[in-house]
Amino acid sequence: MKIRHKKWLYAAVFLTSALLLAGCEGKEERAVKEAVSAELDQLKSPDKKTIEKYLSVHELFPDTDNGEENVDPDIVKIFSRYFKDFSYTIDNVKLKNKKAGATVTITNLDAHALAEDYTAAALKKRITCDANPSQVEFSLKDSYLLLGETLKKNDYKLVDTTFDLTLRQKEETWHVVYDENLDNQITGGFLSYMADSNLLPPEEVVKIHFGTIKDFDTEQLNIYLSLDSLLDTDDTYSSSIAHAMAEQIRACFDFKILDAKKDERNAQVKVQITSSDFKSIVASYQEQLSGWLQTSQAMAGGAEGRREKERQLLLESIEKNNASTTRDVDITLVNDGTSWKMQMDENVAQAILGGVDSALADVSEDVEYDALVQTKNRTR
């Protein structure tokens, strides 16, 4: 009987110790979870201090003009929208001395889709800036305002992201340990996606470039393609020709991506580009001019009259043209570690311009020569 009583006593002591031990461990686990919740709850309604704590705006937008030191208050509204559906669960807690690990699953918008949409919008914005008369730089404020517009414009599905947090106990209080990856984890990988140089593939970069050009109005096309500089003439005439050329390109321009291939740093995208057929325009112009030079009016008008008629016929030939031309162009892109950059070389320019630059450069010289020949023939 004594032996049986001892066994019961040992069992009772063991059970009591286990319960006491489990009670202590449960208390610390709850403390760890409370510390994690205190951190993550801040993101449900973030203020300026919380955003500055978790997100380096300059790190998020490294390609912009970083001269601005202070974060605009508008960024609070933007990231409040980013975290408007944010929620989390604490899946597991592990304790070891004064260290703890917590496995957390956050639910938030699809950061990868947002990064793609923002990067595409930012590329289009930069291209559009190149067609702006004031040539304004794409600033840090422009970047996060554009992010806000992207968030407002699109609806994103919710996705789950699981990661581990490290905590340390200091003076009986648990604190989340900050490391360089914490911001990225809390945003569902948004910083990593934004830093991915392959986020937009080469063919998508080309598509955005040409899609943006296709949406330009005549003034933007004129600036972007430097059409005013194609003719070495006075401002009024050059402006008229440039405007007519821009109208032609705008009416005809189209593109189709045919193929793409790449390695780690270089890519080539084959594109079919359709534009106004300026060779046809120049041929029509030269035919009309040649006929006019046979008339008595050409002789009577003198050099200045012939010059004026040349301009009139060239402008009319551009404005009345209905012909287009299509050519396949291989476009080179280089990955500089930030993104794929498109190389706007001579072949691309010729395809967009329909071969106009070289043709127009010789127009004035040809006309003067033709006029001189016709004059000599008439005086024989």
Short mmCIF file of C-alpha atoms in Angstrom, two decimals, residues 2 13 15 31 36 40 53 79 81 88 124 151 156 245 259 265 272 336 345 376:
data_model
loop_
_atom_site.label_atom_id
_atom_site.label_comp_id
_atom_site.label_asym_id
_atom_site.label_seq_id
_atom_site.Cartn_x
_atom_site.Cartn_y
_atom_site.Cartn_z
CA LYS A 2 2.88 2.39 0.81
CA VAL A 13 3.95 16.11 -8.20
CA LEU A 15 1.45 16.62 -13.09
CA ALA A 31 3.32 38.17 -24.30
CA VAL A 36 3.69 41.12 -32.48
CA LEU A 40 1.29 44.88 -36.89
CA LYS A 53 9.37 53.61 -39.58
CA PHE A 79 -0.12 53.88 -47.90
CA ARG A 81 -4.92 52.73 -49.14
CA TYR A 88 -2.72 38.92 -40.06
CA LYS A 124 4.98 55.63 -69.54
CA LEU A 151 -3.82 51.98 -56.22
CA TYR A 156 -6.16 43.89 -56.49
CA MET A 245 4.55 65.30 -90.45
CA ASP A 259 9.33 37.86 -81.40
CA ARG A 265 21.77 41.28 -69.77
CA GLN A 272 6.62 45.31 -87.07
CA ASP A 336 21.38 47.70 -66.40
CA ASP A 345 18.90 53.64 -82.61
CA LYS A 376 19.80 76.63 -118.27
#
